[in-house]
Coordinates of C-alpha atoms and ligand atoms in Angstrom, one line a residue:
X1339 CA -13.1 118.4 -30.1
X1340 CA -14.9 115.0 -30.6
X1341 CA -13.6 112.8 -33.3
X1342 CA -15.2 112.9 -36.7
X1343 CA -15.5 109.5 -38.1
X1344 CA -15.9 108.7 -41.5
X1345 CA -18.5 105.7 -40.9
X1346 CA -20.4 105.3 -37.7
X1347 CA -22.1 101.3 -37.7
X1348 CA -25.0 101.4 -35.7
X1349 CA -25.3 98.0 -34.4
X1350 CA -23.0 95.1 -34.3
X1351 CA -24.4 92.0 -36.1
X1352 CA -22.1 90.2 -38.1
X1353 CA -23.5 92.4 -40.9
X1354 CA -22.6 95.6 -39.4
X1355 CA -19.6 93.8 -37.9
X1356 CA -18.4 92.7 -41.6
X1357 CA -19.5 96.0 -43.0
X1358 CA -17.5 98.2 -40.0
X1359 CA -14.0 95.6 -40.5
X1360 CA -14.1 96.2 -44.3
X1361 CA -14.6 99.9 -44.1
X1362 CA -11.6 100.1 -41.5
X1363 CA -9.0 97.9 -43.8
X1364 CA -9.9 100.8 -46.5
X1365 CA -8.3 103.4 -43.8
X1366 CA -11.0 104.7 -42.9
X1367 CA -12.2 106.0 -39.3
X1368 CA -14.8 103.6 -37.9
X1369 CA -16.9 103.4 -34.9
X1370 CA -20.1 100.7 -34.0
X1371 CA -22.5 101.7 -31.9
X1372 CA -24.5 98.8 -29.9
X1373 CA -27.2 99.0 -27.8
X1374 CA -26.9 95.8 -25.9
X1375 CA -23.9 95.1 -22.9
X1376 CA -22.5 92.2 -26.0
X1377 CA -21.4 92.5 -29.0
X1378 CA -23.0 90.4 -31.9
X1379 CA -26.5 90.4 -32.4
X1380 CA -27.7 87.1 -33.3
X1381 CA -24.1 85.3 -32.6
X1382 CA -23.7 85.6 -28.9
X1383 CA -23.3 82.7 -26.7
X1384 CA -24.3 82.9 -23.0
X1385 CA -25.0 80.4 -19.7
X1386 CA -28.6 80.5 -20.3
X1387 CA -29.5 77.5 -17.6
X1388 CA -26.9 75.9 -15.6
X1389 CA -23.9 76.7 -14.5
X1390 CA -21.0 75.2 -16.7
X1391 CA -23.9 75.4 -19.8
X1392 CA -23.2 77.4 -22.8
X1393 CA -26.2 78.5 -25.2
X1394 CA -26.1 80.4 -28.8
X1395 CA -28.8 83.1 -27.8
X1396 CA -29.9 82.9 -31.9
X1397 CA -27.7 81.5 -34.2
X1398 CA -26.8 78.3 -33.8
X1399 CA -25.1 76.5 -37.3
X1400 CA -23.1 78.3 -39.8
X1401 CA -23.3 76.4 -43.4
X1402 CA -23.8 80.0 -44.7
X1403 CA -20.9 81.3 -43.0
X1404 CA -18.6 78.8 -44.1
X1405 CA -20.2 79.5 -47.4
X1406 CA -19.7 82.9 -47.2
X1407 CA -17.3 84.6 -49.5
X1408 CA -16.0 87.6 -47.4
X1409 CA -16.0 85.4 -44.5
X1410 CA -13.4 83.4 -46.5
X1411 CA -11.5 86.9 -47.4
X1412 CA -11.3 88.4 -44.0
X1413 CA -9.3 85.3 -42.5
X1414 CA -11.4 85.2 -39.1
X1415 CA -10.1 83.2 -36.7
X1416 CA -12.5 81.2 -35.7
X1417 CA -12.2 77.2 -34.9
X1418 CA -14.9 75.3 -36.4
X1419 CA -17.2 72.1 -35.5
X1420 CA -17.8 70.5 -38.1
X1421 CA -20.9 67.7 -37.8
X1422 CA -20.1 64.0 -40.0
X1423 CA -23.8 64.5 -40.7
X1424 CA -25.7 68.4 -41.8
X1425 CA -29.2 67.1 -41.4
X1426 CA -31.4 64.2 -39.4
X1427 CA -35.1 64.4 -40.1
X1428 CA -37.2 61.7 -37.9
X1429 CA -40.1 60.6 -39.8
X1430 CA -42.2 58.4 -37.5
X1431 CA -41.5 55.1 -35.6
X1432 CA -40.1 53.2 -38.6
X1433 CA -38.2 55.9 -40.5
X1434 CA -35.6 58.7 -40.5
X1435 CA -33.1 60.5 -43.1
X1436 CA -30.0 62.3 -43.3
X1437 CA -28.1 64.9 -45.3
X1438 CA -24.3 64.6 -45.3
X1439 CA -21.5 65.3 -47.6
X1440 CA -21.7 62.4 -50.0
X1441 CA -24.3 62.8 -53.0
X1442 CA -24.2 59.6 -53.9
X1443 CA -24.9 57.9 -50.6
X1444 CA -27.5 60.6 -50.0
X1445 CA -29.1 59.6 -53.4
X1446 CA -28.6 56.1 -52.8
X1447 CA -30.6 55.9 -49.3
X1448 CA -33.3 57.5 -51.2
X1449 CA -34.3 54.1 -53.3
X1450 CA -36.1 54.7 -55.6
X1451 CA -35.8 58.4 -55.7
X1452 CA -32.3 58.5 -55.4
X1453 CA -31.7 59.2 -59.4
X1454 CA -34.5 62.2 -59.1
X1455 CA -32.5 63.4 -56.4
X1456 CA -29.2 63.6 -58.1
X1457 CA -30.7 65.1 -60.6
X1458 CA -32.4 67.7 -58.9
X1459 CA -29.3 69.0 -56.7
X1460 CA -26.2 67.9 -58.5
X1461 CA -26.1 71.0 -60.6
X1462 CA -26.3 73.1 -57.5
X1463 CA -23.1 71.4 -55.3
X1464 CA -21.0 74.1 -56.4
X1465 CA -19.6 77.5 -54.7
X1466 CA -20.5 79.5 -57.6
X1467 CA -24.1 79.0 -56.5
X1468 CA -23.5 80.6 -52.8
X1469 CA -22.1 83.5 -54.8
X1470 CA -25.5 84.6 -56.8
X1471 CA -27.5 83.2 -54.1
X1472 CA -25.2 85.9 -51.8
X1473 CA -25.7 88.7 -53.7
X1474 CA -28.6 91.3 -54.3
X1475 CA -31.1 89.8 -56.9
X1476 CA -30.8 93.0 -59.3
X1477 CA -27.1 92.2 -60.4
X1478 CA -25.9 90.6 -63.5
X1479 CA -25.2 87.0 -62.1
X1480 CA -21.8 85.9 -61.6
X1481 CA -23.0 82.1 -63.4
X1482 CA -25.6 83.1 -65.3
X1483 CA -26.9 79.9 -67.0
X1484 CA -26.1 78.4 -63.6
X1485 CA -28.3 81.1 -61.6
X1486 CA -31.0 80.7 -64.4
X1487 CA -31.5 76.8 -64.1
X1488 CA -31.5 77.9 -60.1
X1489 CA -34.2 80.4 -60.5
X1490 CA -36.4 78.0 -62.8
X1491 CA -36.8 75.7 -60.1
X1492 CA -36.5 77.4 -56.8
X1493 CA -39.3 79.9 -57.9
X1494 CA -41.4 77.4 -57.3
X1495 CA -43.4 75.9 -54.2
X1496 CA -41.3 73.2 -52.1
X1497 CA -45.0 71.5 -52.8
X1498 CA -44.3 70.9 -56.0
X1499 CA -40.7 70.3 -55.8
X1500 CA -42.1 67.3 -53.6
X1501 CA -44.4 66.2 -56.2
X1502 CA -41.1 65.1 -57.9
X1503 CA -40.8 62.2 -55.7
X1504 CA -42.2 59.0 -54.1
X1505 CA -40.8 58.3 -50.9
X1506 CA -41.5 59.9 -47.6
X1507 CA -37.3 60.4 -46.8
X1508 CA -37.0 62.8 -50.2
X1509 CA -40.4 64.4 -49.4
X1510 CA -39.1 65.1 -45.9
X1511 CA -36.2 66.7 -46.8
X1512 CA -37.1 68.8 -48.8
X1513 CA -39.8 70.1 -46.2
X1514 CA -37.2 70.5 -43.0
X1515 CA -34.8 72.4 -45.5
X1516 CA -37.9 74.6 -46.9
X1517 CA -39.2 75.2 -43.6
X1518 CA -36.0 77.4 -43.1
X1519 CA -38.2 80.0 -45.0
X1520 CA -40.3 80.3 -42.4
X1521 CA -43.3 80.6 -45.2
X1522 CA -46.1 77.7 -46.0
X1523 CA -44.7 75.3 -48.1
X1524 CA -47.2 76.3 -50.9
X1525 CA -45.7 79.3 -51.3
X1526 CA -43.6 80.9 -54.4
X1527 CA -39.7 80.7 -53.9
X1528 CA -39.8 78.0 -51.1
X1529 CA -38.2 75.7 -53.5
X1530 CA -35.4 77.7 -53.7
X1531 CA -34.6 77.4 -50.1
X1532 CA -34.9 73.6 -49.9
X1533 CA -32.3 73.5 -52.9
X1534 CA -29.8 75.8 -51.3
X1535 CA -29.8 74.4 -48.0
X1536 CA -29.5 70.2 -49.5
X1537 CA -26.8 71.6 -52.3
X1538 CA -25.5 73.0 -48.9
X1539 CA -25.2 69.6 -47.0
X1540 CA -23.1 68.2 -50.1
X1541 CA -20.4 71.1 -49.7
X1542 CA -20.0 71.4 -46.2
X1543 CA -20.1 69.4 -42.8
X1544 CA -22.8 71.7 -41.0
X1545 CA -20.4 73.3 -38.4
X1546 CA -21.2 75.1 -34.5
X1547 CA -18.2 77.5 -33.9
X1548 CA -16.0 75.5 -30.9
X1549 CA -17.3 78.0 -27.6
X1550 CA -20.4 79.0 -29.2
X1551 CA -21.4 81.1 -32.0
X1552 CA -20.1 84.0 -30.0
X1553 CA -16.8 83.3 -30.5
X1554 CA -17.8 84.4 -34.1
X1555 CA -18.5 87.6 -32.9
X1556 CA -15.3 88.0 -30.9
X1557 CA -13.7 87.0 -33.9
X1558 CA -15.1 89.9 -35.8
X1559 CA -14.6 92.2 -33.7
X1560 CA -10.6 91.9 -32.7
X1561 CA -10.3 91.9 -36.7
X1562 CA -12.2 95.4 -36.3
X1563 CA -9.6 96.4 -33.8
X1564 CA -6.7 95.2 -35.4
X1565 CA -7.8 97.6 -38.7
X1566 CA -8.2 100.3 -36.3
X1567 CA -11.5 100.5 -35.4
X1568 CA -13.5 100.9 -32.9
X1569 CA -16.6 100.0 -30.8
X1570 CA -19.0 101.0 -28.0
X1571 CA -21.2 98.7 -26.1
X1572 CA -24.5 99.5 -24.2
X1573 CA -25.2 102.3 -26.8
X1574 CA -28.3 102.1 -27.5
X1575 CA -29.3 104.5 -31.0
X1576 CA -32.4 106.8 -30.8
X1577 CA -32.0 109.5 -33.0
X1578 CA -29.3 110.7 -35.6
X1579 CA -28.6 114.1 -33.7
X1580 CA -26.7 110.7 -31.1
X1581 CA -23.9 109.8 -33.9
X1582 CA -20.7 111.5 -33.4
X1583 CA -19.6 113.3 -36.4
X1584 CA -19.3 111.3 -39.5
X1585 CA -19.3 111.2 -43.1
X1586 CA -21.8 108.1 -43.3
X1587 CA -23.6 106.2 -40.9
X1588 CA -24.4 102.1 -41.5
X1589 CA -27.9 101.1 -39.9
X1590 CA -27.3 97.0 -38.9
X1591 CA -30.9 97.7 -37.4
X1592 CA -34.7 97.2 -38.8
X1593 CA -35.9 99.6 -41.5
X1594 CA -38.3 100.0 -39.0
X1595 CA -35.9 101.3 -36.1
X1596 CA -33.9 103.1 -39.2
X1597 CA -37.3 105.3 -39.9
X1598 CA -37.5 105.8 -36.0
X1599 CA -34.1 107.0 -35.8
X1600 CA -33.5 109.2 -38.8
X1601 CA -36.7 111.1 -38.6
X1602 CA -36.9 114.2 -41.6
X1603 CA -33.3 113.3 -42.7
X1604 CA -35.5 110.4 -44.8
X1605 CA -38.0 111.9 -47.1
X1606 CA -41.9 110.6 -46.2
X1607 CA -42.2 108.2 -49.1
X1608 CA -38.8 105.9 -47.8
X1609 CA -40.9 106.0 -44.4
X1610 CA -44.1 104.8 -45.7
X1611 CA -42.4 102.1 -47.5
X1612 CA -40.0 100.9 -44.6
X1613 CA -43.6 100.9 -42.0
X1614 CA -45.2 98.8 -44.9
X1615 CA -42.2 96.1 -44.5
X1616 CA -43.4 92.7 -43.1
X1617 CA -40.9 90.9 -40.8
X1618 CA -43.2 87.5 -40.9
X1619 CA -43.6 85.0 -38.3
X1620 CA -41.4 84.8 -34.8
X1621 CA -39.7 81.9 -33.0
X1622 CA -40.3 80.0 -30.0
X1623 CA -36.8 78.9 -28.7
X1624 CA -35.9 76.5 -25.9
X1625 CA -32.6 76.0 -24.5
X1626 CA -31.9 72.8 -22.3
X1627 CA -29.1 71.6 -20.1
X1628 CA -29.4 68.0 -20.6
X1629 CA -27.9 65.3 -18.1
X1630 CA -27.1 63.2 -21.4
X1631 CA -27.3 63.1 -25.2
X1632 CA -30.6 63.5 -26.8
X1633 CA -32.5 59.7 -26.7
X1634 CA -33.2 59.7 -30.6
X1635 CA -35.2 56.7 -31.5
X1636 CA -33.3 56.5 -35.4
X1637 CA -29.7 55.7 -35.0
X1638 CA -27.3 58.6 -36.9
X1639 CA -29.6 61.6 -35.5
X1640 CA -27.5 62.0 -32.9
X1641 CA -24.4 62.7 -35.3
X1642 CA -26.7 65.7 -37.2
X1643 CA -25.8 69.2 -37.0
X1644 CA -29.1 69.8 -37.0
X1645 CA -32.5 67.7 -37.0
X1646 CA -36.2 68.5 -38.7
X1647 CA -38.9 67.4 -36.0
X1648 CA -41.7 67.4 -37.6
X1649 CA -42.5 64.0 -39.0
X1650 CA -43.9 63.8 -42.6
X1651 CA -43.9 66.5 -45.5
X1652 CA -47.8 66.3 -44.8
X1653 CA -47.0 67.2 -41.3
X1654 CA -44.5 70.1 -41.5
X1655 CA -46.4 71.3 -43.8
X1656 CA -49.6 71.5 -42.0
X1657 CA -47.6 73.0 -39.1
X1658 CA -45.9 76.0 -41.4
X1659 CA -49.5 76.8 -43.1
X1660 CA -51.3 76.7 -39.4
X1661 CA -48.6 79.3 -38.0
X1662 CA -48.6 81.9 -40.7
X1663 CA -52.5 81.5 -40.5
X1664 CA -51.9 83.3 -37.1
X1665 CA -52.9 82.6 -33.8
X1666 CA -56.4 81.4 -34.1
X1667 CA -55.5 77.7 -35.3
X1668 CA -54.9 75.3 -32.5
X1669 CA -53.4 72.7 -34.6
X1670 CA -49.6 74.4 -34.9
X1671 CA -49.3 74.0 -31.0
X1672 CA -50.1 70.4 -31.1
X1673 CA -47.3 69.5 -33.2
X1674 CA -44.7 72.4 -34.3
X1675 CA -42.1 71.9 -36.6
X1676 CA -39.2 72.0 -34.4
X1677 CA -35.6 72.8 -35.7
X1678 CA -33.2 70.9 -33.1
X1679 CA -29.0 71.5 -32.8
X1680 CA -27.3 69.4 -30.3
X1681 CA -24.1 71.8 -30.6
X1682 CA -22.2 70.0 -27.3
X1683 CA -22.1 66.5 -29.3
X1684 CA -19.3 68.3 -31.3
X1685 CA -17.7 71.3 -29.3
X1686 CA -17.1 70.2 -25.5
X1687 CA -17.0 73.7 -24.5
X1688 CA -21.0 74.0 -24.0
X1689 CA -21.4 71.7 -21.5
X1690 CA -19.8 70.1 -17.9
X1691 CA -18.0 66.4 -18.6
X1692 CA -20.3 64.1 -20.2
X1693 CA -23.8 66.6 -20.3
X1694 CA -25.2 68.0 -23.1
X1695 CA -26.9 71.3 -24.1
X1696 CA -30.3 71.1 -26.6
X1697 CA -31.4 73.7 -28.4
X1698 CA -34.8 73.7 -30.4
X1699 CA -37.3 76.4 -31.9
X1700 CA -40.7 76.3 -33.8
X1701 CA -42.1 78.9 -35.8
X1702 CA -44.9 80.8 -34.4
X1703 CA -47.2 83.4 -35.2
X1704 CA -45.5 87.0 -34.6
X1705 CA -45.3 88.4 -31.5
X1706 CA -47.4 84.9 -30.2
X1707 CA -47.5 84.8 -26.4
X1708 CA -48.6 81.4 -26.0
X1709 CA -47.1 78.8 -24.4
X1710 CA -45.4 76.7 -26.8
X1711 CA -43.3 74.6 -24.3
X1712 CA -46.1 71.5 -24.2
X1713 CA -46.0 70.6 -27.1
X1714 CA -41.8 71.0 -28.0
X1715 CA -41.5 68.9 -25.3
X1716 CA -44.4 66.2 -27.2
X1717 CA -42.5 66.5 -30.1
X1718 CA -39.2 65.8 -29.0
X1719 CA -40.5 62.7 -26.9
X1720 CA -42.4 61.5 -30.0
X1721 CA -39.1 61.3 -31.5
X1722 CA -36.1 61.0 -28.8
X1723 CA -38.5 58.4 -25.8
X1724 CA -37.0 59.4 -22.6
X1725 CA -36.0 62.6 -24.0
X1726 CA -38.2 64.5 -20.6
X1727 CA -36.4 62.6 -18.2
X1728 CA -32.8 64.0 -19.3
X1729 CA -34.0 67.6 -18.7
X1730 CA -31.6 69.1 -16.2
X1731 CA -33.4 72.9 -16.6
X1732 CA -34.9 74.6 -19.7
X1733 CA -34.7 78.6 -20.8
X1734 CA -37.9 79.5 -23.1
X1735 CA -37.9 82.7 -25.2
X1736 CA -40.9 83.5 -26.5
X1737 CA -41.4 86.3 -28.9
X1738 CA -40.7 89.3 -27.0
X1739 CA -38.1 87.8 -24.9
X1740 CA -36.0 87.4 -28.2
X1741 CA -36.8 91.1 -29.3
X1742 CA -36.2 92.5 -26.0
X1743 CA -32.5 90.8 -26.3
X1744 CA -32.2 92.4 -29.5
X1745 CA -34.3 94.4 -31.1
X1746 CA -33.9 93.9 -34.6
X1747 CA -36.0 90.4 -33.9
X1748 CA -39.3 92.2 -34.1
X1749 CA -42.3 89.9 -33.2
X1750 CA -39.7 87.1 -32.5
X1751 CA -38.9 87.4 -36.9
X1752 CA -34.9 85.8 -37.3
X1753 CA -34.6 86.8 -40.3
X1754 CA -34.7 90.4 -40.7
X1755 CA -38.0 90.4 -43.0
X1756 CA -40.4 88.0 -44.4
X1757 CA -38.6 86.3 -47.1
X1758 CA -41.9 86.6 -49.4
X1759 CA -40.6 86.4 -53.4
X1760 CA -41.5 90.1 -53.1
X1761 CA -39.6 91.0 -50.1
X1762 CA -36.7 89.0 -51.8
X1763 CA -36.3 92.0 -54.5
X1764 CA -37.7 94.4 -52.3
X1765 CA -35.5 94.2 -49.3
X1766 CA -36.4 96.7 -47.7
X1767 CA -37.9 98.2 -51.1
X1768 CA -37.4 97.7 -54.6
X1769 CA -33.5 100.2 -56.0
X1770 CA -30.8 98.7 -57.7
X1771 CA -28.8 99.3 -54.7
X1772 CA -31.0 98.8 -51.9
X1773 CA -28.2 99.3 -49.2
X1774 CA -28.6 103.2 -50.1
X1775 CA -31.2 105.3 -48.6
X1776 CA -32.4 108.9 -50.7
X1777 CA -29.6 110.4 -48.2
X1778 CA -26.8 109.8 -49.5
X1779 CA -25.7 109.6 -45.7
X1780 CA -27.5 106.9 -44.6
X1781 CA -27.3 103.1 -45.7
X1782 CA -29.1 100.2 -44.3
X1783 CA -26.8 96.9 -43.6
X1784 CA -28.9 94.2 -42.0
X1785 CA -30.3 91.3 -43.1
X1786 CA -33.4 93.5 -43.9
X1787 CA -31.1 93.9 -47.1
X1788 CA -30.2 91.4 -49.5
X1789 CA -29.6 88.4 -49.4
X1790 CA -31.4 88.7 -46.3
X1791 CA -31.1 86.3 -42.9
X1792 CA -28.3 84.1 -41.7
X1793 CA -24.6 84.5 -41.0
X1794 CA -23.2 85.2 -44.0
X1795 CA -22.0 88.8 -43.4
X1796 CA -23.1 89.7 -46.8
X1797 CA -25.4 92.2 -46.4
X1798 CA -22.5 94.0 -44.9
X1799 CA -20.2 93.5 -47.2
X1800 CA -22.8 94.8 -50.2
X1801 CA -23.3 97.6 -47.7
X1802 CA -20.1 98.7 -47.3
X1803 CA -19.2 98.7 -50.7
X1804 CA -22.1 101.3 -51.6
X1805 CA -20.8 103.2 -48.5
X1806 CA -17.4 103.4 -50.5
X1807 CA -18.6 104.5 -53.7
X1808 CA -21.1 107.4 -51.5
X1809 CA -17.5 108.2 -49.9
X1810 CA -15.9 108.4 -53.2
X1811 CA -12.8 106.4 -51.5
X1812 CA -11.0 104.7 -54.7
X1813 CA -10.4 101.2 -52.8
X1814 CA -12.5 98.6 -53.8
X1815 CA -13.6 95.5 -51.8
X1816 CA -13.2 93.5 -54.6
X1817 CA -15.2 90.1 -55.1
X1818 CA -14.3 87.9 -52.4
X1819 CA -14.8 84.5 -53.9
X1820 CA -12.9 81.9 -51.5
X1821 CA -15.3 80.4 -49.2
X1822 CA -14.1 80.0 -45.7
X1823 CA -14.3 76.2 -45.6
X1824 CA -14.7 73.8 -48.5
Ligands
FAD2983 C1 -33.3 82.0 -32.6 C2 -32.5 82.3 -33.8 C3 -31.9 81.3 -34.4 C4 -31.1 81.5 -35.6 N1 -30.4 80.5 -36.1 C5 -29.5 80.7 -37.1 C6 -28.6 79.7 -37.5 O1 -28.5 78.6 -36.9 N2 -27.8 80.0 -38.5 C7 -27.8 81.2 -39.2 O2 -27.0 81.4 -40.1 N3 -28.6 82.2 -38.8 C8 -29.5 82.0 -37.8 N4 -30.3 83.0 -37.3 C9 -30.3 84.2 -38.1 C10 -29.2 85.1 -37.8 O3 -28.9 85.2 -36.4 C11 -29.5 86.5 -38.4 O4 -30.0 86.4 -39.7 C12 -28.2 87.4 -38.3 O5 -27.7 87.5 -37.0 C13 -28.6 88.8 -38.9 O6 -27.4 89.6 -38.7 P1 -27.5 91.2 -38.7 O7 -26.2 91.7 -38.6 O8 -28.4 91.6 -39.8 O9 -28.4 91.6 -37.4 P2 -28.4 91.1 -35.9 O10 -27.5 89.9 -35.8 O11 -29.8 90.9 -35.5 O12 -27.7 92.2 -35.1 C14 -28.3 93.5 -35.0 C15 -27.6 94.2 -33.9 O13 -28.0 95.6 -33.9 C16 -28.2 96.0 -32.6 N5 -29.1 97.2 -32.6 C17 -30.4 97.2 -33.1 N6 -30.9 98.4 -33.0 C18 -30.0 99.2 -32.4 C19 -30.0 100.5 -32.1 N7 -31.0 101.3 -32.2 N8 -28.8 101.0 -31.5 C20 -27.7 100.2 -31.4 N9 -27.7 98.9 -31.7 C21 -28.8 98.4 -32.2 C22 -28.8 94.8 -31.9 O14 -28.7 94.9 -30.5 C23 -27.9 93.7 -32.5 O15 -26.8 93.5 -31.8 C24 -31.0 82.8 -36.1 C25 -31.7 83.8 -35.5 C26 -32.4 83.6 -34.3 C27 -33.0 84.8 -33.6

């Protein structure tokens, strides 16, 4: 007779990873399903060009997992790499800024913005915002008056956060780090994105994992075994009648793919609602095996955990409008806003004695099949002169290379759904606990759910505790609250 488990996890990103290792320390019988030959989902590391080359396959830097509460609680053991510097952002010939630790030395570079600029983030430097921020959006606040001024300003555009300031280097910043959205910088809520990510830079050194994000994902999954668990590669999900007998089954997968999958056991109005979900613009990625260190023109780029290309707020903001305008304007593929790690500058695992590995995406249009390769090579010569001639071999993945790699990246999206300010609160769609499905069997985990894309695990943990309550299993999660590095 085949086991009975009480959760199946159907897909092993580090949501449904965090979701399957909290649900095993209750006790409880736990099995993940996942479709592809490695675990991980977006943290998988692989030798994508050379030999003696390691590449993240997605993700890349972790400021939200170090930031992440239940990270912090589960103890993974995973060795960080930190960066001395979170952010680089070229400008043009004559100038560049950073991001690091120190608030005052980032205000003080800023001249005569710098005062503006404490003000603006200062508030924000704290842990307590990562726990609001990493939490549905329809839950009492943990820091209420701090979550309030938070929401006053990050509901705005990062185009009028800009307006605060004067000087190209604040302006900048705040477009690389509202970029992240993947939304035109005129849009609602992409304030709140630049603020997160520069409180960010002032809390944490911008870390790789030492042997690739991967390593993560291993990490995850031996603390799965250890409670008990267990998991099955190369299983890919179809339909429910597939799940071996359980109690309740954890969907780390699109709504889209959950709506394929679960068929009448969802009633028609949850299906209409996850087909109207908008998973926004894809990626473009590159990979390179580099015969040295990335030629940037700007002295302490090469020190940044990760570097904006994309020249002036004017400029990255031209580039984000053009590629959510779609296909038809030319301009985006002229000059992309690139996001750039250099991971091998701080783990030497990545790359053979004295080589380097390069990593660098763009937005583009979903599911965009053009060639984007031209002009991410323009870009990064605009800014690192020489940069061509270090290229030992590159790896592109377009659009459907990423979603054939992993299928929850649909149209090339990384981040599990458009993060429009209404799929913020309507992640997938608009419940109090939008980790439950109308069966009570049936719970989404992924970062389709709030609070939505990057390594944080979060989704998962949410998930899992609504999975608890569903299984009417008296341990509680708790409220993790120690981040995993300070
Ligand atoms: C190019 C790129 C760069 C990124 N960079 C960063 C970064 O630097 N920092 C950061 O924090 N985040 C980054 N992200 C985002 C981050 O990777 C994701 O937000 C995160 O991995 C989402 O986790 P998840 O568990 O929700 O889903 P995923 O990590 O996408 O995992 C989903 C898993 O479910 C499996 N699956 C799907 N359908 C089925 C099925 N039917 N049956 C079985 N298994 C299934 C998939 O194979 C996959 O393993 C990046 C993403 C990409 C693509």
């Amino acid at each position: 007779m085949s086991t009975r488990y009480d959760a199946v996890v159907v897909g092993s990103g580090p949501n449904g990873l965090t979701a399957a290792v909290l649900l095993a320390r209750q006790g409880l019988r736990v099995r993940v399903l996942e479709a592809e030959p490695d675990a991980g989902g977006g943290l998988r590391t692989r030798p994508l060009t050379l030999p003696g080359y390691q590449h993240d396959l997605c993700s890349a830097i972790h400021p939200t997992a170090v930031l992440s509460p239940v990270f912090g609680a589960l103890g993974l053991e995973v060795e960080w790499a930190p960066f001395s510097t979170s952010i680089g952002h070229p400008i043009d010939e004559r100038r560049s800024v950073v991001s690091h630790r120190s608030l005052d030395a980032a205000a003080d570079a800023l001249g005569r913005d710098g005062a503006a600029y404490r003000r603006l983030v200062a508030p924000f430097v704290t842990c307590d915002l990562f726990e609001d921020v990493l939490a549905p959006p329809l839950r009492v606040p943990r820091h209420p008056l701090l979550f309030a001024r938070f929401g006053l300003t990050g509901l705005r555009s990062a185009r009028s956060l800009a307006q605060r300031f004067a000087t190209p280097e604040a302006r900048a910043l705040i477009a690389g780090c509202a970029a992240h959205s993947i939304l035109p910088l005129e849009a609602a809520g992409t304030a709140a994105m630049a603020l997160v990510f520069l409180a960010s830079t002032h809390l944490v050194d911008w870390p790789c994992v030492r042997g690739g994000s991967g390593a993560l994902a291993a990490a995850l999954v031996n603390a799965l075994l250890r409670a008990g668990g267990e998991i099955e590669l190369g299983r890919r999900v179809t339909s429910l009648d597939e799940l071996p007998p359980h109690r309740v089954a954890l969907f780390d997968t699109s709504p889209r793919a959950l709506s394929a999958i679960a068929g009448h056991a969802l009633p028609a109005r949850t299906h209409r609602a996850f087909q109207r979900y908008r998973y926004g613009p894809g990626v473009f990625k590159v990979d390179f095996a580099l015969e040295a260190p990335i030629p940037w023109r700007h002295e302490g780029l090469a020190e940044a955990s990760t570097v904006h290309v994309g020249g002036t707020f004017e400029e990255v903001a031209d580039s984000e409008r053009a590629m959510w305008a779609g296909p038809t304007d030319r301009e985006h593929t002229e000059r992309p806003f690139l996001i750039v790690c250099q991971q091998s500058h701080q783990d030497s695992t990545r790359a053979p004695p004295g080589r380097h590995t390069g990593y660098a995406y763009c937005h583009v249009p979903a599911g965009s099949t053009a060639d984007h390769l031209p002009a991410v090579m323009a870009q990064l010569e605009r800014h690192a002169p020489g940069f061509s001639s270090r290229v030992l071999a590159t790896r592109v993945s377009g659009p459907a290379a990423l979603e054939a790699e992993n299928a929850n990246l649909i149209g090339g999206a990384i981040a599990g759904g458009a993060t429009t300010l209404a799929q913020v609160f309507a992640r997938p769609t608009l419940r109090l606990d939008p980790y439950r499905t109308p069966n009570p069997r049936i719970f989404l985990c992924s970062a389709s759910t709030p609070p939505g894309g990057g390594v944080h695990g979060m989704c998962g943990y949410w998930a899992a505790r609504s999975a608890l309550r569903a299984l009417g299993v008296k341990g509680d999660l708790g409220a993790p609250r120690r981040a995993a590095l300070r």
